[in-house]
PDB file of C-alpha atoms in Angstrom:
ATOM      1  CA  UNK A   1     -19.105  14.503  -5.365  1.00 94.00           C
ATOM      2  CA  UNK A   2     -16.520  12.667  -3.557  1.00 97.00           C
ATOM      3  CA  UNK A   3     -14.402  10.134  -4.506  1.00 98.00           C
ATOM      4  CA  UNK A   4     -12.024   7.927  -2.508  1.00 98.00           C
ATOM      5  CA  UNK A   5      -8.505   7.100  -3.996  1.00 98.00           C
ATOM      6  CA  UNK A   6      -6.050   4.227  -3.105  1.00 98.00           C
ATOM      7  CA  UNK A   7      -3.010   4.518  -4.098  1.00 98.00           C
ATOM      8  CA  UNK A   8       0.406   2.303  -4.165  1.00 98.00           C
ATOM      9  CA  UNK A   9       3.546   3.793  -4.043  1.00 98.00           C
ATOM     10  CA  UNK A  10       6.415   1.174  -4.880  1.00 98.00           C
ATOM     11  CA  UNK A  11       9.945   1.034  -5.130  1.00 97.00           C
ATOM     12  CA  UNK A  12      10.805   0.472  -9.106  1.00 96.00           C
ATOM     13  CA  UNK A  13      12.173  -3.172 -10.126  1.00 92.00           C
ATOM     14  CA  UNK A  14      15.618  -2.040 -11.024  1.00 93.00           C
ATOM     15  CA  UNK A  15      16.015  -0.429  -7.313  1.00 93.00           C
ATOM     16  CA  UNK A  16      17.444  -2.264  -4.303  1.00 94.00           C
ATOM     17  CA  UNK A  17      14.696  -2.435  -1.594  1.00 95.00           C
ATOM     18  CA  UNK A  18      16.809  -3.313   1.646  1.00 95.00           C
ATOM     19  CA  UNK A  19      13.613  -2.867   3.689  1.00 95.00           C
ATOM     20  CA  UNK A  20      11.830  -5.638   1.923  1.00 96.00           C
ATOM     21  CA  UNK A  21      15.139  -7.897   2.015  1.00 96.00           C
ATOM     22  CA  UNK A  22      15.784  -7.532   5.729  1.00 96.00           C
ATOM     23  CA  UNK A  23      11.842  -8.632   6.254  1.00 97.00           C
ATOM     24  CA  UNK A  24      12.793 -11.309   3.333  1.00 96.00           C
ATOM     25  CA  UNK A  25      15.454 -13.001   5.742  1.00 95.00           C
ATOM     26  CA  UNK A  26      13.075 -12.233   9.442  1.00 95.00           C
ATOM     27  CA  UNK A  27      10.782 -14.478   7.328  1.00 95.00           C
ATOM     28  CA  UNK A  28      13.244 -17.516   7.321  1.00 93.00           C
ATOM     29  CA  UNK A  29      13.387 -16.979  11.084  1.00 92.00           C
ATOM     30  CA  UNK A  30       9.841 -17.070  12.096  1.00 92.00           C
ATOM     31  CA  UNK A  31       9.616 -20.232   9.909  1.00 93.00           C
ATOM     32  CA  UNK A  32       7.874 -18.736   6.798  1.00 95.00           C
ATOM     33  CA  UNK A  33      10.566 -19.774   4.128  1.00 96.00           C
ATOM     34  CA  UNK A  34       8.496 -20.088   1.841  1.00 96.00           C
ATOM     35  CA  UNK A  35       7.594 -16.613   1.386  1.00 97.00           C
ATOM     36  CA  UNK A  36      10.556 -14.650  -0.896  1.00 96.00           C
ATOM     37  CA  UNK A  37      11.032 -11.380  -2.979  1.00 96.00           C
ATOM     38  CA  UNK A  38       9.264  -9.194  -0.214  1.00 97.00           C
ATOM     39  CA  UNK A  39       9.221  -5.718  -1.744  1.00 97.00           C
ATOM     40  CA  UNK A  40       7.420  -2.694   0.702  1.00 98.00           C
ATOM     41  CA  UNK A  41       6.364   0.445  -0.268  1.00 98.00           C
ATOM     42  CA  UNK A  42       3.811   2.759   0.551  1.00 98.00           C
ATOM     43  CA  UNK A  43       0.521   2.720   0.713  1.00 98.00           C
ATOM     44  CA  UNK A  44      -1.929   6.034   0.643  1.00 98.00           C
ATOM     45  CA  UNK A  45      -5.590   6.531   1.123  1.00 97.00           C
ATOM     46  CA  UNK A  46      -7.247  10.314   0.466  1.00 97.00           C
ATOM     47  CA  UNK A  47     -10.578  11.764  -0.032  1.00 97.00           C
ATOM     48  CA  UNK A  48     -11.018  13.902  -3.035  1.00 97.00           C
ATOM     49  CA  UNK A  49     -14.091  16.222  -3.429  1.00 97.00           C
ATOM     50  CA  UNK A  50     -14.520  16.597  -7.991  1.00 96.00           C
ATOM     51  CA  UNK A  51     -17.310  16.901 -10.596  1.00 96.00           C
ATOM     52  CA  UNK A  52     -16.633  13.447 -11.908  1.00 96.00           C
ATOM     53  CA  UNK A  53     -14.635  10.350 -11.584  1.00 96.00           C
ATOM     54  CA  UNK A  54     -11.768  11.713 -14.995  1.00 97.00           C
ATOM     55  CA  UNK A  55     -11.198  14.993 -12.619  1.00 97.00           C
ATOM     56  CA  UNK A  56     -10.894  12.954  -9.267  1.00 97.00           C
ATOM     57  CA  UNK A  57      -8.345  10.652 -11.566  1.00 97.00           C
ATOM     58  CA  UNK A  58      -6.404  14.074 -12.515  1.00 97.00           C
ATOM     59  CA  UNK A  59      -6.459  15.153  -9.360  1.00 97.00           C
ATOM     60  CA  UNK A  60      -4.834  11.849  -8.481  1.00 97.00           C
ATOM     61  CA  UNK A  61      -1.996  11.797 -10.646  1.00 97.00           C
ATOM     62  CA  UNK A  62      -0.937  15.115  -9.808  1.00 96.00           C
ATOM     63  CA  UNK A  63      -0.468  14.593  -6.280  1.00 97.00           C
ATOM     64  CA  UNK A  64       1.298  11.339  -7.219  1.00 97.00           C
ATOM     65  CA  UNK A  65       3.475  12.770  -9.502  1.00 96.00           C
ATOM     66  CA  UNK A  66       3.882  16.072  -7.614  1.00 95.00           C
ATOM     67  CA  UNK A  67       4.203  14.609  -4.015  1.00 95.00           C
ATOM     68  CA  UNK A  68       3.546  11.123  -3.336  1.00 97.00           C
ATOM     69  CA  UNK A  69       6.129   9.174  -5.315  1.00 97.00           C
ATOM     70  CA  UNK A  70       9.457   9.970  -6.153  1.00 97.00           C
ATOM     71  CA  UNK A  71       9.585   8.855  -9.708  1.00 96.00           C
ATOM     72  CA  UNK A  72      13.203   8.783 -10.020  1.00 96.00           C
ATOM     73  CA  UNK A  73      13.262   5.487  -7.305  1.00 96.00           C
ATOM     74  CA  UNK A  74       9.151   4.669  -7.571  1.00 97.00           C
ATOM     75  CA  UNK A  75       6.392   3.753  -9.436  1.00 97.00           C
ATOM     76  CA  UNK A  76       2.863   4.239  -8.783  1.00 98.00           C
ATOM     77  CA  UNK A  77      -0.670   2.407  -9.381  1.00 98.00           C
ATOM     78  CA  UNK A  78      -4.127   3.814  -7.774  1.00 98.00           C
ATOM     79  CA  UNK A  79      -7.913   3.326  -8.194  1.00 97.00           C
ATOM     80  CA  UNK A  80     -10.592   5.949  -7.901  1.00 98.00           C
ATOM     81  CA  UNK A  81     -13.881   4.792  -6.334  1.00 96.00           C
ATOM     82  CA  UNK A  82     -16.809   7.076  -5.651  1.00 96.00           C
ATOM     83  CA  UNK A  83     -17.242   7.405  -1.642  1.00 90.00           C
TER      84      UNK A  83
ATOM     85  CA  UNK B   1       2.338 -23.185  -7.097  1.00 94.00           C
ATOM     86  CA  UNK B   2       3.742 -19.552  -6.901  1.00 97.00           C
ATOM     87  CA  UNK B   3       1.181 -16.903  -5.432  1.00 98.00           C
ATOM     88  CA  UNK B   4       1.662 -13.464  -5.248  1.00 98.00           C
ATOM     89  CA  UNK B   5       0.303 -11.430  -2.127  1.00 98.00           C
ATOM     90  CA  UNK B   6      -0.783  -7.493  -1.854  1.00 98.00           C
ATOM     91  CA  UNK B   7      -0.672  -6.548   1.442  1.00 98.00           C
ATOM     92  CA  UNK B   8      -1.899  -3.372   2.552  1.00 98.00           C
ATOM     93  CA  UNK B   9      -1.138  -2.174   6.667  1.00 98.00           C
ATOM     94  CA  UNK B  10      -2.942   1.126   7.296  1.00 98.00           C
ATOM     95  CA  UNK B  11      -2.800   2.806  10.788  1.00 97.00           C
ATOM     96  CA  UNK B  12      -6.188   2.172  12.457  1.00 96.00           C
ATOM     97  CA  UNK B  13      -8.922   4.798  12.374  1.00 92.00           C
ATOM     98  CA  UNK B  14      -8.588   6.062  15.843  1.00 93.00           C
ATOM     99  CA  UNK B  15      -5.054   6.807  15.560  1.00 94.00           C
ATOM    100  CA  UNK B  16      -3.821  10.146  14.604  1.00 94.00           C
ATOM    101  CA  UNK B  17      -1.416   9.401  11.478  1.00 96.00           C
ATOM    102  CA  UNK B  18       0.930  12.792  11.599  1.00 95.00           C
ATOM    103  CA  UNK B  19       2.531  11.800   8.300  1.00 95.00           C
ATOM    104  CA  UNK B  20      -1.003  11.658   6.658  1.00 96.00           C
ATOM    105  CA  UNK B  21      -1.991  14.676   8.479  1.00 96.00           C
ATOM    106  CA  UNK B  22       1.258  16.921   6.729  1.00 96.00           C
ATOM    107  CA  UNK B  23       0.788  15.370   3.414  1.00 97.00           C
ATOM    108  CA  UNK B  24      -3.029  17.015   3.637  1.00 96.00           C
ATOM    109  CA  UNK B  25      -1.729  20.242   4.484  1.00 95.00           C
ATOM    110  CA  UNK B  26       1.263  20.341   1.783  1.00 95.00           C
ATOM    111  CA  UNK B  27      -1.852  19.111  -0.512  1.00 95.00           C
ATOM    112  CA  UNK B  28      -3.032  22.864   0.128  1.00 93.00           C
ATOM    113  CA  UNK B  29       0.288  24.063  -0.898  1.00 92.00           C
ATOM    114  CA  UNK B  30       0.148  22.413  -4.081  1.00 92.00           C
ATOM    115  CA  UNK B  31      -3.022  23.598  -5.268  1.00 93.00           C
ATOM    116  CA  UNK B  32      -4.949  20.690  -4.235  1.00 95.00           C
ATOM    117  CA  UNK B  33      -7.245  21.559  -1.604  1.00 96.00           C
ATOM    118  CA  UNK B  34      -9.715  19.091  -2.821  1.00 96.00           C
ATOM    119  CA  UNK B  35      -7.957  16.427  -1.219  1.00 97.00           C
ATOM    120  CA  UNK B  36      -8.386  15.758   2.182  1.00 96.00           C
ATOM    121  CA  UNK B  37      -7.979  12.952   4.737  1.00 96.00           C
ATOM    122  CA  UNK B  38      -4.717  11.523   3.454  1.00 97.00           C
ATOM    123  CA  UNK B  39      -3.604   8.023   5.220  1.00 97.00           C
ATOM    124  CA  UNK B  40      -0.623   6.728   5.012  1.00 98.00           C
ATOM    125  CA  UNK B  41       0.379   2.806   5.802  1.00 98.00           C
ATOM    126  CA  UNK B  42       2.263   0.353   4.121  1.00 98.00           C
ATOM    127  CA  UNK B  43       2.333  -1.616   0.613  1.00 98.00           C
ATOM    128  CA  UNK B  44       3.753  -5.305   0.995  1.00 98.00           C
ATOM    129  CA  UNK B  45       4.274  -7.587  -2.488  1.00 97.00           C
ATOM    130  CA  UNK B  46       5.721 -10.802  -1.848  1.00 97.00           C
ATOM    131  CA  UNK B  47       5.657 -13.985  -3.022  1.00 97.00           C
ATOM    132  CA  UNK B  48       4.699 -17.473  -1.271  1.00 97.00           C
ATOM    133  CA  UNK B  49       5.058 -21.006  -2.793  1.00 97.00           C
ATOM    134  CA  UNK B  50       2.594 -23.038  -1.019  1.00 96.00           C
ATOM    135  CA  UNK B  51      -0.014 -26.090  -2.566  1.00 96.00           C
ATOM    136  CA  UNK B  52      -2.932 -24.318  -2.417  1.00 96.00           C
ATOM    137  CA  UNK B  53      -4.515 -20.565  -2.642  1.00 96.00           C
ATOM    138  CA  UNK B  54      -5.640 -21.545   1.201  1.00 97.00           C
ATOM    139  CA  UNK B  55      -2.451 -22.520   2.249  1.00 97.00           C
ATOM    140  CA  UNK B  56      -0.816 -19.433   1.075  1.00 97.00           C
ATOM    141  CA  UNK B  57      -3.550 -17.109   2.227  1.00 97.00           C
ATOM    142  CA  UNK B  58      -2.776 -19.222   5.880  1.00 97.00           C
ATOM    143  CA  UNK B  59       0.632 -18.054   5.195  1.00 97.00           C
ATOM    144  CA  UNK B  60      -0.093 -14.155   4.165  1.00 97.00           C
ATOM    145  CA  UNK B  61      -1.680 -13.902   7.342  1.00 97.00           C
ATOM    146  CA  UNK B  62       0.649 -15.453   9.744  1.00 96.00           C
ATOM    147  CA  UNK B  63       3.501 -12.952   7.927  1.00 97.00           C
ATOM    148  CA  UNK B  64       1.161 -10.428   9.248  1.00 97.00           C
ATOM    149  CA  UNK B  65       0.108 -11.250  12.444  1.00 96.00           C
ATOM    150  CA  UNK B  66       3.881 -12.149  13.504  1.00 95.00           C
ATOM    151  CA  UNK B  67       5.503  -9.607  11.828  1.00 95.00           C
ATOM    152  CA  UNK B  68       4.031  -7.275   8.794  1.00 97.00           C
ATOM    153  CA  UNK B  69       1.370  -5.285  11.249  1.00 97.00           C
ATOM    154  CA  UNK B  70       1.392  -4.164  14.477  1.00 97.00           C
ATOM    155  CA  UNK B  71      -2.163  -4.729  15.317  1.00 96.00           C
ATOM    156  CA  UNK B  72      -2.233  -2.566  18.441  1.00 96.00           C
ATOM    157  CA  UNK B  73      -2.151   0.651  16.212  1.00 96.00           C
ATOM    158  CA  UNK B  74      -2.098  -0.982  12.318  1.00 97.00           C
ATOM    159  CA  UNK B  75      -4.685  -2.962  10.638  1.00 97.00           C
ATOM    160  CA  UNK B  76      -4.109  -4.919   7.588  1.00 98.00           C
ATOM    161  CA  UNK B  77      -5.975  -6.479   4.263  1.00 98.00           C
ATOM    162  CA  UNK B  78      -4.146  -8.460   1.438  1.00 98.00           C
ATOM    163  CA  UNK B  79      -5.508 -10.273  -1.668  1.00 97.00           C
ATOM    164  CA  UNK B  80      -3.545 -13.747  -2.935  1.00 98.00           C
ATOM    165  CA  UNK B  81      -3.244 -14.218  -6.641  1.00 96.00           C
ATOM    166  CA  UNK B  82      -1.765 -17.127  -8.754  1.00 96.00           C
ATOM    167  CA  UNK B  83       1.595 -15.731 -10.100  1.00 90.00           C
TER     168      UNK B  83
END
């Protein structure tokens, strides 16, 4: 069966994120103050092919922890949907 | 009123995404050969005050027309939530 995973990959709280300031302050500029605390990480979409929706989960974290994120500097979320 | 936006900016279907491309063959690498078709975009948190969920979904999608996506390659979805 296949199953379709989305996953967010984000820098942790703790962790300076100048990409997301430096779009913080462009926001000022194109007249969007009102927008603040712009944080950007990654986000990755992937096709796994598993007996059921636990193994596709596995299958999930693994590559998160083992590839995807950097758990030293990020944190991840995803959700598992049958394709 | 505080909202909180998710913004997700994925490169379009028709465009080759290298970085997703390398990720599916280190998947191989790993062990994982189950996974396949690995995208890779961006993952955007911010936060807007504005009066109304409408006015701050007006203002999630200006933040992404002007400056989040580049809509010639990148398309983009978000979701706006009361903080």
């Amino acid at each position: 069966m296949k199953f379709q995973a989305e996953i967010d990959v984000m820098p942790k709280k703790e962790i300076l994120d100048p990409q997301g300031k430096a779009v913080t302050g462009s926001m000022k500029n194109l007249g969007l103050a009102e927008i603040q605390n712009v944080r950007i990480g990654k986000h990755i979409s992937l096709e796994i092919e598993a007996e059921t929706e636990e193994v596709a989960k596995a299958k999930t974290e693994e590559a998160c922890k083992n590839l995807l994120a950097n758990l030293i500097m990020e944190s991840y979320t995803f959700k598992v949907v049958p394709a």
